[in-house]
């Protein structure tokens, strides 16, 4: 289906575009036709999944391909636990597709509204010192190239391209199928509780390696950390899920409803932010439960925000975090949203923020009606001083000149881009900035 272009906006309202037309392909052949037509007309093409990137990576200059209808299960190999999905399949749809086969994705982030292709292409990750980002689960893919051909990348065909295609920023072509290495279904024992921030920071290395999945949140203007510790258990382990009422109170009422009210009040009266944050620490995150992995990893996010996230070497997370705390105090800012600190294993994806090094992330947020520029840019300077790499799907100001120094395989990626898309059919202003023209 095709319709005239209107105004497209991302979820965080930090990016928008007015493409000439919007197409909703249902098949790989429909994507081929869309790309071929665009090339014939001299137009550029961008695919979008759920619009959950905060950067302008998905902004379409001319033709926007909305992959919402390109979804579902293509094939399952139970013996190898490899699953092929159409690229527009949403992460929250995947558990139901895998359940009949007793499989699950190895790791997930804390939001599951993204499409599979969008999540891997932007470097979405979860937490866990022994687990890589979602792109590390990719063992194969099919994409439509600028020539209108379908390129297959797998262990048997073009394997040398996999580290680039698995996290390709949408710069190499339009993904139409993604093959994931899954694992047997499992449950997670979750412990979420407030703790003294100083103790968490002192023990962050041990906490990160001592649990399967560990992260913490810090509300500025408080001395407490909200810790989340998850341990993996077999699928047959007894489950003690949150009660429907308890989950609704924690996630819907407190996590979204009251937080939305608090952000609105804080926007009008910034002086209320420190006491609101101290109250939030008391109300949130003191619970223990066991449930299916996807029900523990992901949480609903109803309060709209904007985000910047930097990946720093794991050994640098403490000094980088301390410098950020000092910055907030020195500037006298009032920050209502928490800072999030997850971890990830080193991996081999060329443009992964965790390429070649054990990694910790520091993610900062602002309510979507607040201007984040001053806060984000000052934090960005700190993260850059520690060799930080920005999350591709979140707000940042880096360009190709700086990013080339932070990614050892940057030139290999751009060389492959030159080969697959020499005329920049899949480019936009964001890719021109971060990869070069």
PDB file of C-alpha atoms in Angstrom, residues 140-246:
ATOM      1  CA  UNK A 140      21.875 -14.236   9.065  1.00  0.00           C
ATOM      2  CA  UNK A 141      19.943 -11.622   7.131  1.00  0.00           C
ATOM      3  CA  UNK A 142      18.410 -10.734   3.803  1.00  0.00           C
ATOM      4  CA  UNK A 143      18.447  -7.159   2.601  1.00  0.00           C
ATOM      5  CA  UNK A 144      17.414  -5.308  -0.524  1.00  0.00           C
ATOM      6  CA  UNK A 145      20.353  -3.379  -1.943  1.00  0.00           C
ATOM      7  CA  UNK A 146      20.376  -0.217  -4.005  1.00  0.00           C
ATOM      8  CA  UNK A 147      20.597  -2.323  -7.168  1.00  0.00           C
ATOM      9  CA  UNK A 148      17.239  -3.905  -6.331  1.00  0.00           C
ATOM     10  CA  UNK A 149      18.819  -7.269  -5.582  1.00  0.00           C
ATOM     11  CA  UNK A 150      18.243  -9.340  -2.457  1.00  0.00           C
ATOM     12  CA  UNK A 151      21.552  -9.938  -0.707  1.00  0.00           C
ATOM     13  CA  UNK A 152      21.788 -13.003   1.536  1.00  0.00           C
ATOM     14  CA  UNK A 153      24.249 -12.881   4.414  1.00  0.00           C
ATOM     15  CA  UNK A 154      24.812 -16.023   6.480  1.00  0.00           C
ATOM     16  CA  UNK A 155      27.475 -18.502   7.518  1.00  0.00           C
ATOM     17  CA  UNK A 156      27.308 -19.933   3.983  1.00  0.00           C
ATOM     18  CA  UNK A 157      26.782 -16.803   1.884  1.00  0.00           C
ATOM     19  CA  UNK A 158      28.790 -13.602   2.249  1.00  0.00           C
ATOM     20  CA  UNK A 159      29.789 -14.420   5.849  1.00  0.00           C
ATOM     21  CA  UNK A 160      32.404 -11.663   5.860  1.00  0.00           C
ATOM     22  CA  UNK A 161      29.596  -9.097   5.695  1.00  0.00           C
ATOM     23  CA  UNK A 162      27.758 -10.301   8.800  1.00  0.00           C
ATOM     24  CA  UNK A 163      29.598  -8.083  11.345  1.00  0.00           C
ATOM     25  CA  UNK A 164      28.557  -5.056   9.282  1.00  0.00           C
ATOM     26  CA  UNK A 165      25.058  -6.070   8.164  1.00  0.00           C
ATOM     27  CA  UNK A 166      23.986  -7.159  11.659  1.00  0.00           C
ATOM     28  CA  UNK A 167      24.355  -3.563  12.831  1.00  0.00           C
ATOM     29  CA  UNK A 168      24.161  -1.562   9.638  1.00  0.00           C
ATOM     30  CA  UNK A 169      22.432   1.718  10.616  1.00  0.00           C
ATOM     31  CA  UNK A 170      20.154   1.279   7.600  1.00  0.00           C
ATOM     32  CA  UNK A 171      23.097   2.391   5.444  1.00  0.00           C
ATOM     33  CA  UNK A 172      23.676  -0.829   3.507  1.00  0.00           C
ATOM     34  CA  UNK A 173      20.160  -1.674   2.352  1.00  0.00           C
ATOM     35  CA  UNK A 174      16.650  -2.450   3.581  1.00  0.00           C
ATOM     36  CA  UNK A 175      16.516  -5.495   5.848  1.00  0.00           C
ATOM     37  CA  UNK A 176      13.647  -7.819   4.957  1.00  0.00           C
ATOM     38  CA  UNK A 177      14.522 -10.923   6.986  1.00  0.00           C
ATOM     39  CA  UNK A 178      16.638 -11.456  10.091  1.00  0.00           C
ATOM     40  CA  UNK A 179      17.832 -14.812  11.442  1.00  0.00           C
ATOM     41  CA  UNK A 180      18.451 -14.916  15.187  1.00  0.00           C
ATOM     42  CA  UNK A 181      20.337 -17.396  17.313  1.00  0.00           C
ATOM     43  CA  UNK A 182      17.842 -18.112  20.081  1.00  0.00           C
ATOM     44  CA  UNK A 183      18.129 -20.158  23.283  1.00  0.00           C
ATOM     45  CA  UNK A 184      15.844 -22.534  25.180  1.00  0.00           C
ATOM     46  CA  UNK A 185      13.109 -20.609  26.968  1.00  0.00           C
ATOM     47  CA  UNK A 186      14.079 -19.498  30.474  1.00  0.00           C
ATOM     48  CA  UNK A 187      12.775 -17.551  33.421  1.00  0.00           C
ATOM     49  CA  UNK A 188      14.368 -14.798  35.454  1.00  0.00           C
ATOM     50  CA  UNK A 189      14.481 -14.326  39.189  1.00  0.00           C
ATOM     51  CA  UNK A 190      14.321 -10.563  39.623  1.00  0.00           C
ATOM     52  CA  UNK A 191      15.292  -8.547  42.664  1.00  0.00           C
ATOM     53  CA  UNK A 192      14.664  -4.800  42.432  1.00  0.00           C
ATOM     54  CA  UNK A 193      15.458  -2.625  45.403  1.00  0.00           C
ATOM     55  CA  UNK A 194      16.774   0.789  46.457  1.00  0.00           C
ATOM     56  CA  UNK A 195      20.294   0.828  47.889  1.00  0.00           C
ATOM     57  CA  UNK A 196      22.828   3.458  48.963  1.00  0.00           C
ATOM     58  CA  UNK A 197      24.409   4.840  45.793  1.00  0.00           C
ATOM     59  CA  UNK A 198      27.924   4.911  47.263  1.00  0.00           C
ATOM     60  CA  UNK A 199      27.850   1.182  47.975  1.00  0.00           C
ATOM     61  CA  UNK A 200      26.583   0.329  44.503  1.00  0.00           C
ATOM     62  CA  UNK A 201      29.305   2.420  42.864  1.00  0.00           C
ATOM     63  CA  UNK A 202      32.000   0.874  45.049  1.00  0.00           C
ATOM     64  CA  UNK A 203      30.904  -2.634  44.051  1.00  0.00           C
ATOM     65  CA  UNK A 204      29.756  -2.054  40.479  1.00  0.00           C
ATOM     66  CA  UNK A 205      32.345  -4.363  38.888  1.00  0.00           C
ATOM     67  CA  UNK A 206      31.513  -7.243  41.228  1.00  0.00           C
ATOM     68  CA  UNK A 207      27.765  -6.622  40.972  1.00  0.00           C
ATOM     69  CA  UNK A 208      27.952  -6.611  37.179  1.00  0.00           C
ATOM     70  CA  UNK A 209      29.905  -9.856  36.895  1.00  0.00           C
ATOM     71  CA  UNK A 210      28.239 -11.571  39.846  1.00  0.00           C
ATOM     72  CA  UNK A 211      24.775 -11.581  38.308  1.00  0.00           C
ATOM     73  CA  UNK A 212      23.486 -12.623  34.916  1.00  0.00           C
ATOM     74  CA  UNK A 213      21.930  -9.190  34.411  1.00  0.00           C
ATOM     75  CA  UNK A 214      22.591  -6.136  36.568  1.00  0.00           C
ATOM     76  CA  UNK A 215      21.875  -2.441  36.153  1.00  0.00           C
ATOM     77  CA  UNK A 216      20.983   0.510  38.296  1.00  0.00           C
ATOM     78  CA  UNK A 217      19.126   3.787  38.041  1.00  0.00           C
ATOM     79  CA  UNK A 218      20.032   6.959  39.872  1.00  0.00           C
ATOM     80  CA  UNK A 219      17.618   9.796  40.445  1.00  0.00           C
ATOM     81  CA  UNK A 220      19.630  13.034  40.478  1.00  0.00           C
ATOM     82  CA  UNK A 221      19.494  14.954  43.761  1.00  0.00           C
ATOM     83  CA  UNK A 222      19.334  11.709  45.787  1.00  0.00           C
ATOM     84  CA  UNK A 223      21.913   9.397  47.346  1.00  0.00           C
ATOM     85  CA  UNK A 224      20.082   6.191  46.413  1.00  0.00           C
ATOM     86  CA  UNK A 225      20.372   3.769  43.498  1.00  0.00           C
ATOM     87  CA  UNK A 226      17.503   1.643  42.226  1.00  0.00           C
ATOM     88  CA  UNK A 227      19.168  -1.713  41.486  1.00  0.00           C
ATOM     89  CA  UNK A 228      17.846  -4.456  39.220  1.00  0.00           C
ATOM     90  CA  UNK A 229      19.463  -7.893  39.537  1.00  0.00           C
ATOM     91  CA  UNK A 230      18.248 -10.788  37.381  1.00  0.00           C
ATOM     92  CA  UNK A 231      19.401 -14.416  37.538  1.00  0.00           C
ATOM     93  CA  UNK A 232      18.565 -16.911  34.807  1.00  0.00           C
ATOM     94  CA  UNK A 233      16.727 -20.130  35.702  1.00  0.00           C
ATOM     95  CA  UNK A 234      15.476 -23.066  33.615  1.00  0.00           C
ATOM     96  CA  UNK A 235      12.055 -22.703  32.031  1.00  0.00           C
ATOM     97  CA  UNK A 236      10.787 -25.394  34.413  1.00  0.00           C
ATOM     98  CA  UNK A 237      11.692 -23.392  37.534  1.00  0.00           C
ATOM     99  CA  UNK A 238       8.775 -22.360  39.766  1.00  0.00           C
ATOM    100  CA  UNK A 239       7.370 -18.947  38.868  1.00  0.00           C
ATOM    101  CA  UNK A 240       6.254 -16.319  41.313  1.00  0.00           C
ATOM    102  CA  UNK A 241       5.132 -13.482  39.040  1.00  0.00           C
ATOM    103  CA  UNK A 242       3.906 -10.140  40.233  1.00  0.00           C
ATOM    104  CA  UNK A 243       0.203 -10.115  40.925  1.00  0.00           C
ATOM    105  CA  UNK A 244      -1.831  -8.283  38.270  1.00  0.00           C
ATOM    106  CA  UNK A 245      -2.809  -5.649  40.825  1.00  0.00           C
ATOM    107  CA  UNK A 246       0.752  -5.260  42.122  1.00  0.00           C
TER     108      UNK A 246
END
